[in-house]
Every structure is written in structure tokens, then in C-alpha cells.
PDB file of C-alpha atoms in Angstrom:
ATOM      1  CA  UNK O  91      49.951  -8.554 -74.211  1.00  0.00           C
ATOM      2  CA  UNK O  92      51.533 -10.848 -72.040  1.00  0.00           C
ATOM      3  CA  UNK O  93      53.635  -7.795 -70.810  1.00  0.00           C
ATOM      4  CA  UNK O  94      51.134  -5.992 -70.189  1.00  0.00           C
ATOM      5  CA  UNK O  95      49.247  -8.504 -67.684  1.00  0.00           C
ATOM      6  CA  UNK O  96      52.248  -8.803 -66.318  1.00  0.00           C
ATOM      7  CA  UNK O  97      52.669  -5.619 -65.134  1.00  0.00           C
ATOM      8  CA  UNK O  98      49.669  -4.784 -64.201  1.00  0.00           C
ATOM      9  CA  UNK O  99      49.178  -7.357 -62.081  1.00  0.00           C
ATOM     10  CA  UNK O 100      52.694  -6.792 -60.234  1.00  0.00           C
ATOM     11  CA  UNK O 101      51.351  -3.612 -59.797  1.00  0.00           C
ATOM     12  CA  UNK O 102      47.896  -4.676 -58.386  1.00  0.00           C
ATOM     13  CA  UNK O 103      49.876  -7.367 -56.037  1.00  0.00           C
ATOM     14  CA  UNK O 104      51.691  -4.461 -54.812  1.00  0.00           C
ATOM     15  CA  UNK O 105      49.248  -1.813 -53.627  1.00  0.00           C
ATOM     16  CA  UNK O 106      47.505  -4.526 -51.776  1.00  0.00           C
ATOM     17  CA  UNK O 107      50.482  -5.772 -50.423  1.00  0.00           C
ATOM     18  CA  UNK O 108      51.574  -2.351 -49.109  1.00  0.00           C
ATOM     19  CA  UNK O 109      48.280  -1.161 -47.981  1.00  0.00           C
ATOM     20  CA  UNK O 110      48.717  -3.080 -44.637  1.00  0.00           C
ATOM     21  CA  UNK O 111      51.221  -0.290 -42.715  1.00  0.00           C
ATOM     22  CA  UNK O 112      52.840  -3.212 -41.200  1.00  0.00           C
ATOM     23  CA  UNK O 113      53.883  -4.855 -44.409  1.00  0.00           C
ATOM     24  CA  UNK O 114      55.074  -1.511 -46.459  1.00  0.00           C
ATOM     25  CA  UNK O 115      58.605  -2.257 -44.176  1.00  0.00           C
ATOM     26  CA  UNK O 116      59.699  -6.174 -45.033  1.00  0.00           C
ATOM     27  CA  UNK O 117      62.293  -6.718 -47.349  1.00  0.00           C
ATOM     28  CA  UNK O 118      60.345  -9.638 -49.367  1.00  0.00           C
ATOM     29  CA  UNK O 119      57.747  -6.383 -49.581  1.00  0.00           C
ATOM     30  CA  UNK O 120      60.336  -4.078 -50.680  1.00  0.00           C
ATOM     31  CA  UNK O 121      62.758  -6.757 -52.921  1.00  0.00           C
ATOM     32  CA  UNK O 122      59.455  -7.217 -55.214  1.00  0.00           C
ATOM     33  CA  UNK O 123      58.887  -3.425 -56.399  1.00  0.00           C
ATOM     34  CA  UNK O 124      62.329  -3.224 -56.830  1.00  0.00           C
ATOM     35  CA  UNK O 125      62.191  -6.275 -59.214  1.00  0.00           C
ATOM     36  CA  UNK O 126      59.173  -5.176 -60.708  1.00  0.00           C
ATOM     37  CA  UNK O 127      60.324  -1.323 -60.964  1.00  0.00           C
ATOM     38  CA  UNK O 128      62.861  -2.512 -62.780  1.00  0.00           C
ATOM     39  CA  UNK O 129      61.102  -4.492 -65.708  1.00  0.00           C
ATOM     40  CA  UNK O 130      58.181  -2.243 -66.023  1.00  0.00           C
ATOM     41  CA  UNK O 131      57.840   1.484 -65.783  1.00  0.00           C
ATOM     42  CA  UNK O 132      54.430   3.861 -66.415  1.00  0.00           C
ATOM     43  CA  UNK O 133      54.796   5.849 -69.493  1.00  0.00           C
ATOM     44  CA  UNK O 134      52.297   8.263 -70.220  1.00  0.00           C
ATOM     45  CA  UNK O 135      49.655   6.999 -67.901  1.00  0.00           C
ATOM     46  CA  UNK O 136      49.661   3.072 -69.465  1.00  0.00           C
ATOM     47  CA  UNK O 137      52.352   0.297 -67.812  1.00  0.00           C
ATOM     48  CA  UNK O 138      55.068  -1.073 -69.911  1.00  0.00           C
ATOM     49  CA  UNK O 139      57.657  -3.328 -70.124  1.00  0.00           C
ATOM     50  CA  UNK O 140      61.368  -1.469 -69.955  1.00  0.00           C
ATOM     51  CA  UNK O 141      63.134  -1.405 -72.989  1.00  0.00           C
ATOM     52  CA  UNK O 142      67.172  -1.234 -72.754  1.00  0.00           C
ATOM     53  CA  UNK O 143      67.458   2.396 -73.161  1.00  0.00           C
ATOM     54  CA  UNK O 144      65.118   3.013 -69.615  1.00  0.00           C
ATOM     55  CA  UNK O 145      66.415  -0.018 -67.619  1.00  0.00           C
ATOM     56  CA  UNK O 146      68.443   1.344 -64.833  1.00  0.00           C
ATOM     57  CA  UNK O 147      71.683   1.796 -63.244  1.00  0.00           C
ATOM     58  CA  UNK O 148      73.845  -0.950 -63.135  1.00  0.00           C
ATOM     59  CA  UNK O 149      74.608   0.400 -59.287  1.00  0.00           C
ATOM     60  CA  UNK O 150      70.709  -0.112 -58.464  1.00  0.00           C
ATOM     61  CA  UNK O 151      69.781  -3.220 -60.718  1.00  0.00           C
ATOM     62  CA  UNK O 152      69.540  -6.579 -58.462  1.00  0.00           C
ATOM     63  CA  UNK O 153      71.094  -9.479 -61.003  1.00  0.00           C
ATOM     64  CA  UNK O 154      68.801 -11.800 -58.741  1.00  0.00           C
ATOM     65  CA  UNK O 155      65.983 -11.605 -55.976  1.00  0.00           C
ATOM     66  CA  UNK O 156      67.261 -14.414 -53.341  1.00  0.00           C
ATOM     67  CA  UNK O 157      70.724 -12.041 -53.918  1.00  0.00           C
ATOM     68  CA  UNK O 158      70.251  -8.471 -52.968  1.00  0.00           C
ATOM     69  CA  UNK O 159      72.716  -7.018 -53.154  1.00  0.00           C
ATOM     70  CA  UNK O 160      74.514  -8.747 -56.406  1.00  0.00           C
ATOM     71  CA  UNK O 161      75.211  -6.810 -58.985  1.00  0.00           C
ATOM     72  CA  UNK O 162      76.407  -6.630 -62.708  1.00  0.00           C
ATOM     73  CA  UNK O 163      79.671  -5.637 -64.062  1.00  0.00           C
ATOM     74  CA  UNK O 164      82.417  -5.672 -66.845  1.00  0.00           C
ATOM     75  CA  UNK O 165      86.016  -5.145 -66.245  1.00  0.00           C
ATOM     76  CA  UNK O 166      87.845  -5.212 -69.433  1.00  0.00           C
ATOM     77  CA  UNK O 167      86.994  -8.369 -71.173  1.00  0.00           C
ATOM     78  CA  UNK O 168      85.593 -10.184 -67.464  1.00  0.00           C
ATOM     79  CA  UNK O 169      81.740 -10.233 -67.521  1.00  0.00           C
ATOM     80  CA  UNK O 170      80.551 -11.233 -64.290  1.00  0.00           C
ATOM     81  CA  UNK O 171      77.071 -11.213 -62.062  1.00  0.00           C
ATOM     82  CA  UNK O 172      78.269 -10.955 -58.003  1.00  0.00           C
ATOM     83  CA  UNK O 173      80.967  -8.646 -55.966  1.00  0.00           C
ATOM     84  CA  UNK O 174      83.906  -7.783 -56.029  1.00  0.00           C
ATOM     85  CA  UNK O 175      86.163  -8.698 -53.166  1.00  0.00           C
ATOM     86  CA  UNK O 176      89.423  -7.199 -51.890  1.00  0.00           C
ATOM     87  CA  UNK O 177      92.770  -7.399 -50.117  1.00  0.00           C
ATOM     88  CA  UNK O 178      95.675  -6.222 -48.134  1.00  0.00           C
ATOM     89  CA  UNK O 179      98.012  -8.900 -47.377  1.00  0.00           C
ATOM     90  CA  UNK O 180     102.129  -8.354 -46.126  1.00  0.00           C
ATOM     91  CA  UNK O 181     104.504  -8.271 -49.633  1.00  0.00           C
ATOM     92  CA  UNK O 182     107.881  -7.626 -46.913  1.00  0.00           C
ATOM     93  CA  UNK O 183     110.960  -9.375 -48.584  1.00  0.00           C
ATOM     94  CA  UNK O 184     112.320 -10.464 -45.604  1.00  0.00           C
ATOM     95  CA  UNK O 185     108.788 -11.091 -44.144  1.00  0.00           C
ATOM     96  CA  UNK O 186     106.013 -14.375 -44.874  1.00  0.00           C
ATOM     97  CA  UNK O 187     102.903 -12.974 -46.865  1.00  0.00           C
ATOM     98  CA  UNK O 188      99.728 -12.650 -44.333  1.00  0.00           C
ATOM     99  CA  UNK O 189      95.949 -11.248 -45.899  1.00  0.00           C
ATOM    100  CA  UNK O 190      95.312  -8.665 -43.617  1.00  0.00           C
ATOM    101  CA  UNK O 191      92.114  -7.056 -44.668  1.00  0.00           C
ATOM    102  CA  UNK O 192      88.887  -8.281 -46.526  1.00  0.00           C
ATOM    103  CA  UNK O 193      86.327  -6.379 -47.550  1.00  0.00           C
ATOM    104  CA  UNK O 194      83.796  -7.247 -50.372  1.00  0.00           C
ATOM    105  CA  UNK O 195      80.975  -4.679 -51.972  1.00  0.00           C
ATOM    106  CA  UNK O 196      78.465  -4.394 -54.815  1.00  0.00           C
ATOM    107  CA  UNK O 197      79.834  -5.706 -58.226  1.00  0.00           C
ATOM    108  CA  UNK O 198      79.675  -1.987 -59.651  1.00  0.00           C
ATOM    109  CA  UNK O 199      82.048  -0.125 -56.677  1.00  0.00           C
ATOM    110  CA  UNK O 200      85.044   0.868 -58.375  1.00  0.00           C
ATOM    111  CA  UNK O 201      88.243   0.662 -56.753  1.00  0.00           C
ATOM    112  CA  UNK O 202      88.922   3.943 -55.722  1.00  0.00           C
ATOM    113  CA  UNK O 203      86.220   3.680 -53.364  1.00  0.00           C
ATOM    114  CA  UNK O 204      87.319   1.150 -51.128  1.00  0.00           C
ATOM    115  CA  UNK O 205      90.396   2.475 -50.162  1.00  0.00           C
ATOM    116  CA  UNK O 206      89.586   5.094 -47.603  1.00  0.00           C
ATOM    117  CA  UNK O 207      87.554   2.783 -45.852  1.00  0.00           C
ATOM    118  CA  UNK O 208      89.992  -0.169 -46.207  1.00  0.00           C
ATOM    119  CA  UNK O 209      93.131   2.145 -44.337  1.00  0.00           C
ATOM    120  CA  UNK O 210      90.082   3.251 -41.496  1.00  0.00           C
ATOM    121  CA  UNK O 211      89.480  -0.310 -40.480  1.00  0.00           C
ATOM    122  CA  UNK O 212      93.750  -0.821 -40.875  1.00  0.00           C
ATOM    123  CA  UNK O 213      93.987   2.080 -38.550  1.00  0.00           C
ATOM    124  CA  UNK O 214      91.321   0.540 -35.871  1.00  0.00           C
ATOM    125  CA  UNK O 215      93.633  -2.826 -36.621  1.00  0.00           C
ATOM    126  CA  UNK O 216      97.277  -1.307 -36.128  1.00  0.00           C
ATOM    127  CA  UNK O 217      97.904  -2.602 -39.512  1.00  0.00           C
ATOM    128  CA  UNK O 218      98.662  -0.168 -40.897  1.00  0.00           C
ATOM    129  CA  UNK O 219     101.254  -0.363 -43.730  1.00  0.00           C
ATOM    130  CA  UNK O 220     103.866   2.817 -43.634  1.00  0.00           C
ATOM    131  CA  UNK O 221     103.872   2.177 -47.616  1.00  0.00           C
ATOM    132  CA  UNK O 222     100.491   0.673 -49.502  1.00  0.00           C
ATOM    133  CA  UNK O 223     101.532  -0.849 -52.950  1.00  0.00           C
ATOM    134  CA  UNK O 224      98.188  -0.671 -55.401  1.00  0.00           C
ATOM    135  CA  UNK O 225      97.285  -1.384 -58.389  1.00  0.00           C
ATOM    136  CA  UNK O 226      96.307   2.248 -60.465  1.00  0.00           C
ATOM    137  CA  UNK O 227      92.532   1.280 -59.683  1.00  0.00           C
ATOM    138  CA  UNK O 228      92.997   2.599 -56.357  1.00  0.00           C
ATOM    139  CA  UNK O 229      95.029   5.919 -56.915  1.00  0.00           C
ATOM    140  CA  UNK O 230      93.743   9.135 -57.653  1.00  0.00           C
ATOM    141  CA  UNK O 231      95.148  12.847 -56.284  1.00  0.00           C
ATOM    142  CA  UNK O 232      92.641  12.923 -53.379  1.00  0.00           C
ATOM    143  CA  UNK O 233      93.990   9.714 -52.199  1.00  0.00           C
ATOM    144  CA  UNK O 234      97.381  10.243 -51.874  1.00  0.00           C
ATOM    145  CA  UNK O 235      96.691  13.406 -50.863  1.00  0.00           C
ATOM    146  CA  UNK O 236      94.317  11.843 -47.755  1.00  0.00           C
ATOM    147  CA  UNK O 237      96.146   9.257 -46.826  1.00  0.00           C
ATOM    148  CA  UNK O 238      98.796  11.061 -45.787  1.00  0.00           C
ATOM    149  CA  UNK O 239      97.699  13.350 -44.366  1.00  0.00           C
ATOM    150  CA  UNK O 240      95.509  11.581 -42.537  1.00  0.00           C
ATOM    151  CA  UNK O 241      96.986   8.185 -41.308  1.00  0.00           C
ATOM    152  CA  UNK O 242     100.884   9.292 -42.477  1.00  0.00           C
ATOM    153  CA  UNK O 243     100.024   6.220 -45.376  1.00  0.00           C
ATOM    154  CA  UNK O 244     102.416   6.773 -48.884  1.00  0.00           C
ATOM    155  CA  UNK O 245     100.280   4.943 -51.108  1.00  0.00           C
ATOM    156  CA  UNK O 246     102.337   3.591 -55.050  1.00  0.00           C
ATOM    157  CA  UNK O 247     100.992   2.845 -57.291  1.00  0.00           C
ATOM    158  CA  UNK O 248     100.543   3.925 -60.781  1.00  0.00           C
ATOM    159  CA  UNK O 249      98.432   7.366 -61.379  1.00  0.00           C
ATOM    160  CA  UNK O 250      96.009   8.067 -64.774  1.00  0.00           C
ATOM    161  CA  UNK O 251      97.838   9.309 -67.341  1.00  0.00           C
ATOM    162  CA  UNK O 252      95.768  12.709 -68.574  1.00  0.00           C
ATOM    163  CA  UNK O 253      92.738  11.730 -70.544  1.00  0.00           C
ATOM    164  CA  UNK O 254      92.904  15.254 -73.059  1.00  0.00           C
ATOM    165  CA  UNK O 255      93.074  14.133 -77.187  1.00  0.00           C
ATOM    166  CA  UNK O 256      96.616  15.857 -76.317  1.00  0.00           C
ATOM    167  CA  UNK O 257      97.860  12.402 -74.700  1.00  0.00           C
ATOM    168  CA  UNK O 258      95.776  10.277 -76.473  1.00  0.00           C
ATOM    169  CA  UNK O 259      97.313  11.693 -79.937  1.00  0.00           C
ATOM    170  CA  UNK O 260     101.440  11.158 -78.360  1.00  0.00           C
ATOM    171  CA  UNK O 261     101.561  15.030 -79.248  1.00  0.00           C
ATOM    172  CA  UNK O 262     100.767  18.621 -78.395  1.00  0.00           C
ATOM    173  CA  UNK O 263      99.977  19.906 -75.109  1.00  0.00           C
ATOM    174  CA  UNK O 264      98.963  18.273 -72.527  1.00  0.00           C
ATOM    175  CA  UNK O 265      97.754  20.219 -68.865  1.00  0.00           C
ATOM    176  CA  UNK O 266     100.535  19.000 -67.505  1.00  0.00           C
ATOM    177  CA  UNK O 267     102.804  21.267 -69.209  1.00  0.00           C
ATOM    178  CA  UNK O 268     101.031  24.465 -68.215  1.00  0.00           C
ATOM    179  CA  UNK O 269     102.754  26.003 -65.502  1.00  0.00           C
ATOM    180  CA  UNK O 270     100.585  27.233 -62.401  1.00  0.00           C
ATOM    181  CA  UNK O 271     100.903  30.304 -60.684  1.00  0.00           C
ATOM    182  CA  UNK O 272      98.518  29.143 -57.565  1.00  0.00           C
ATOM    183  CA  UNK O 273     100.234  32.495 -55.829  1.00  0.00           C
ATOM    184  CA  UNK O 274      98.282  34.788 -58.461  1.00  0.00           C
ATOM    185  CA  UNK O 275      95.682  32.768 -59.763  1.00  0.00           C
ATOM    186  CA  UNK O 276      96.351  31.321 -63.372  1.00  0.00           C
ATOM    187  CA  UNK O 277      98.795  29.489 -65.798  1.00  0.00           C
ATOM    188  CA  UNK O 278     100.989  29.776 -68.403  1.00  0.00           C
ATOM    189  CA  UNK O 279     101.132  28.279 -71.465  1.00  0.00           C
ATOM    190  CA  UNK O 280     104.477  26.528 -73.443  1.00  0.00           C
ATOM    191  CA  UNK O 281     104.364  29.664 -75.508  1.00  0.00           C
ATOM    192  CA  UNK O 282     104.464  32.125 -72.355  1.00  0.00           C
ATOM    193  CA  UNK O 283     100.535  33.096 -72.622  1.00  0.00           C
ATOM    194  CA  UNK O 284      99.601  33.733 -69.087  1.00  0.00           C
ATOM    195  CA  UNK O 285      95.556  32.691 -68.420  1.00  0.00           C
ATOM    196  CA  UNK O 286      92.683  35.410 -68.235  1.00  0.00           C
ATOM    197  CA  UNK O 287      90.297  33.595 -65.899  1.00  0.00           C
ATOM    198  CA  UNK O 288      90.115  31.368 -63.003  1.00  0.00           C
ATOM    199  CA  UNK O 289      87.602  30.688 -61.058  1.00  0.00           C
ATOM    200  CA  UNK O 290      86.540  27.655 -57.878  1.00  0.00           C
ATOM    201  CA  UNK O 291      83.823  25.514 -59.082  1.00  0.00           C
ATOM    202  CA  UNK O 292      82.731  21.749 -57.679  1.00  0.00           C
ATOM    203  CA  UNK O 293      82.354  18.453 -60.210  1.00  0.00           C
ATOM    204  CA  UNK O 294      80.810  15.642 -58.589  1.00  0.00           C
ATOM    205  CA  UNK O 295      81.636  17.449 -55.748  1.00  0.00           C
ATOM    206  CA  UNK O 296      85.062  17.625 -55.839  1.00  0.00           C
ATOM    207  CA  UNK O 297      86.528  21.596 -56.005  1.00  0.00           C
ATOM    208  CA  UNK O 298      88.270  21.523 -59.640  1.00  0.00           C
ATOM    209  CA  UNK O 299      89.293  25.131 -61.126  1.00  0.00           C
ATOM    210  CA  UNK O 300      88.546  26.531 -64.538  1.00  0.00           C
ATOM    211  CA  UNK O 301      91.532  28.001 -65.835  1.00  0.00           C
ATOM    212  CA  UNK O 302      90.856  29.884 -69.286  1.00  0.00           C
ATOM    213  CA  UNK O 303      93.353  31.670 -71.590  1.00  0.00           C
ATOM    214  CA  UNK O 304      92.618  34.152 -74.220  1.00  0.00           C
ATOM    215  CA  UNK O 305      91.122  34.336 -77.593  1.00  0.00           C
ATOM    216  CA  UNK O 306      93.325  37.249 -78.563  1.00  0.00           C
ATOM    217  CA  UNK O 307      95.912  35.146 -77.778  1.00  0.00           C
ATOM    218  CA  UNK O 308      95.219  31.805 -78.571  1.00  0.00           C
ATOM    219  CA  UNK O 309      93.507  32.974 -82.282  1.00  0.00           C
ATOM    220  CA  UNK O 310      97.076  33.905 -83.996  1.00  0.00           C
ATOM    221  CA  UNK O 311      99.203  31.096 -81.764  1.00  0.00           C
ATOM    222  CA  UNK O 312     101.869  29.350 -84.279  1.00  0.00           C
ATOM    223  CA  UNK O 313     100.834  26.204 -81.305  1.00  0.00           C
ATOM    224  CA  UNK O 314      97.774  26.379 -81.877  1.00  0.00           C
ATOM    225  CA  UNK O 315      96.781  23.255 -83.512  1.00  0.00           C
ATOM    226  CA  UNK O 316      98.729  21.241 -81.077  1.00  0.00           C
ATOM    227  CA  UNK O 317      96.338  22.366 -77.741  1.00  0.00           C
ATOM    228  CA  UNK O 318      93.172  23.262 -78.503  1.00  0.00           C
ATOM    229  CA  UNK O 319      90.137  22.846 -80.653  1.00  0.00           C
ATOM    230  CA  UNK O 320      88.354  24.854 -79.959  1.00  0.00           C
ATOM    231  CA  UNK O 321      89.015  29.051 -80.329  1.00  0.00           C
ATOM    232  CA  UNK O 322      90.809  28.600 -76.694  1.00  0.00           C
ATOM    233  CA  UNK O 323      92.808  27.041 -74.817  1.00  0.00           C
ATOM    234  CA  UNK O 324      91.057  25.975 -71.182  1.00  0.00           C
ATOM    235  CA  UNK O 325      92.443  24.385 -68.190  1.00  0.00           C
ATOM    236  CA  UNK O 326      90.111  21.770 -65.549  1.00  0.00           C
ATOM    237  CA  UNK O 327      92.832  21.395 -62.925  1.00  0.00           C
ATOM    238  CA  UNK O 328      92.581  20.182 -59.061  1.00  0.00           C
ATOM    239  CA  UNK O 329      93.023  22.051 -55.424  1.00  0.00           C
ATOM    240  CA  UNK O 330      96.750  22.936 -55.603  1.00  0.00           C
ATOM    241  CA  UNK O 331      98.001  20.142 -52.855  1.00  0.00           C
ATOM    242  CA  UNK O 332      96.096  17.334 -55.314  1.00  0.00           C
ATOM    243  CA  UNK O 333      97.918  19.051 -58.177  1.00  0.00           C
ATOM    244  CA  UNK O 334     100.892  19.386 -57.057  1.00  0.00           C
ATOM    245  CA  UNK O 335     101.073  15.104 -55.551  1.00  0.00           C
ATOM    246  CA  UNK O 336     100.547  13.708 -58.956  1.00  0.00           C
ATOM    247  CA  UNK O 337     102.822  15.705 -60.828  1.00  0.00           C
ATOM    248  CA  UNK O 338     104.742  14.935 -58.646  1.00  0.00           C
ATOM    249  CA  UNK O 339     103.729  11.082 -58.857  1.00  0.00           C
ATOM    250  CA  UNK O 340     104.641  11.327 -62.535  1.00  0.00           C
ATOM    251  CA  UNK O 341     107.649  12.299 -62.755  1.00  0.00           C
ATOM    252  CA  UNK O 342     109.057   9.794 -60.670  1.00  0.00           C
ATOM    253  CA  UNK O 343     106.676   6.809 -62.368  1.00  0.00           C
ATOM    254  CA  UNK O 344     109.536   7.474 -65.273  1.00  0.00           C
ATOM    255  CA  UNK O 345     112.325   6.461 -62.865  1.00  0.00           C
ATOM    256  CA  UNK O 346     113.818   3.239 -62.896  1.00  0.00           C
ATOM    257  CA  UNK O 347     114.029   3.119 -59.295  1.00  0.00           C
ATOM    258  CA  UNK O 348     110.453   4.260 -58.906  1.00  0.00           C
ATOM    259  CA  UNK O 349     109.700   1.160 -61.077  1.00  0.00           C
ATOM    260  CA  UNK O 350     112.128  -1.421 -59.028  1.00  0.00           C
ATOM    261  CA  UNK O 351     110.535  -0.574 -55.828  1.00  0.00           C
ATOM    262  CA  UNK O 352     107.051  -0.690 -57.255  1.00  0.00           C
ATOM    263  CA  UNK O 353     107.925  -4.416 -58.394  1.00  0.00           C
ATOM    264  CA  UNK O 354     107.297  -6.225 -54.627  1.00  0.00           C
ATOM    265  CA  UNK O 355     103.283  -5.848 -55.983  1.00  0.00           C
ATOM    266  CA  UNK O 356     103.579  -8.743 -58.670  1.00  0.00           C
ATOM    267  CA  UNK O 357     102.520 -11.914 -57.330  1.00  0.00           C
ATOM    268  CA  UNK O 358     100.334 -10.222 -54.593  1.00  0.00           C
ATOM    269  CA  UNK O 359      97.311 -12.420 -56.283  1.00  0.00           C
ATOM    270  CA  UNK O 360      99.326 -15.474 -54.660  1.00  0.00           C
ATOM    271  CA  UNK O 361      98.152 -15.861 -51.531  1.00  0.00           C
ATOM    272  CA  UNK O 362      95.048 -15.958 -51.935  1.00  0.00           C
ATOM    273  CA  UNK O 363      95.736 -18.524 -55.185  1.00  0.00           C
ATOM    274  CA  UNK O 364      97.200 -20.355 -53.037  1.00  0.00           C
ATOM    275  CA  UNK O 365      94.935 -20.048 -49.980  1.00  0.00           C
ATOM    276  CA  UNK O 366      92.274 -21.697 -52.174  1.00  0.00           C
ATOM    277  CA  UNK O 367      94.158 -24.023 -54.230  1.00  0.00           C
ATOM    278  CA  UNK O 368      94.102 -25.905 -51.224  1.00  0.00           C
ATOM    279  CA  UNK O 369      91.063 -25.532 -50.277  1.00  0.00           C
TER     280      UNK O 369
END
């Protein structure tokens, strides 16, 4: 009952505050409206307190009205409210480590979202590196291609592995075991069968290619149990340039030389750590 009364009182207050046009766009009114919306909602014509399942997405949910950009986030075992900070620093063997760029984002912004703007900012200050060593959170096939195309930067970092069940089971035929014939627009499976369907689609505003094989080929195939759990095998692949960049990078990561080169990034947090402890 108390929650319902608070919701109703707040709703009346917001209505009164929003009536004068001059007050509608005030930041304080906007924040109050946002706080109210994430605590209460109108359900079947009745004002109710939101249950856990009805909460707004973390990217939109305030953690305090006094810091409207702060968000709650989780990364593995770490849970926090606030922000993320991303540092770029030099890591040459014969030069001192210097921080060249710092960007702060909401805690819910993923690392991979930050990289293009980071490169643009470094380019404006003529501080772009020839090679940019990053952790896996900043790497995607699109970023490998775009970093080189837009800024001639070689993005160096471990890629995410194929997420199919075959990879998790450590057996079977993942996407990378299929040969892609880009010119003829079909894929060839490990058993030598050719796909029968190829179509481009948009997925999260990025182009992907859907590939399907025939049930006639997949049904009697002796390798089917290690290939698909459905009636036929289907693939979802990215555009040619991106797919080839990912396959090339994953092959490079198996080379001991690549692993040795990547070690240059070890201790990358050391510079900021020393600065924090000296301040």
C-alpha cells in the first residue's frame, strides 16, 4: 500500500512539474521522471511497483540520481556501480610507457564498442600506433578490417573462439571446418557436400550470410551427429573480408611467434597502477 501511495504521489508531482512548458526540459525533472519510471509502472491501469522481472535494462537504469551517467555492471566475479575507464599507452621495448589516451564510459558499454572512437581520437592527435595490442574484449572481425582500412592500424589481440556447441563439446565440425566458395556463393562441408541455399541478412545492423545444406545430404551422413543436432546443417557467417580476417587471425594465434609478440602487452596496467599509488 505504501508503494502504491508513493507511486501515485510521485505521478501527481511529475504532472504538476511538467505542466509549465519551461519546466519540462529541466535536467532535474528529467531525472525525477527516470527514477520514477524505473521504480514504478502502469499495469492494467493501476500504478504498481516494478518487480525484478520488470526492471529496465541495465544500460537505462540509474544507480543514483546524483550521477545520471553511472550504471551497474558485472564482469566475471566483479560487480560494481559507476563507470569504465579505458587507457591507451605505448609499450615499445626501448621507450618509456606513456599513457596517450583515456576515455571514460558508462559501466554497461562493452569494450568492443569503444575501439573505433578510440582510434579516431588518436588519429586527430597524430598518435595512432602501427600496431595496437588489445585484449580479446576489443577484438572483432569487423574491427580488424576497419582499423586497417580506416587508419592503417594492425589490431593485435586474441579473437573469440567459435561459440557453437561443437566447440564447447571439443568435438565435431565447427563453422571453420567448412570451405567457403565466395564466388559461387556456397559452402562445402567436411564430407564434401555442397550447400543449397545462401542468403544475406541483417543481424544487429550488420550483414551476415545464412547458409543451409540439404536434408537429403545431411540425413544419411555418417558424420551428422558431430555436425548438427537438427535435420540439416546451417551456418551463419560474416561477410567475406571479415570472415577471412578472422580465420587468418585464428591461424596466426596458433603460431608461437604470435604469442611471443603479444607478450609485449604484459603489465599494461602497470603505468596507471604506479600513478595511482604515487598520488
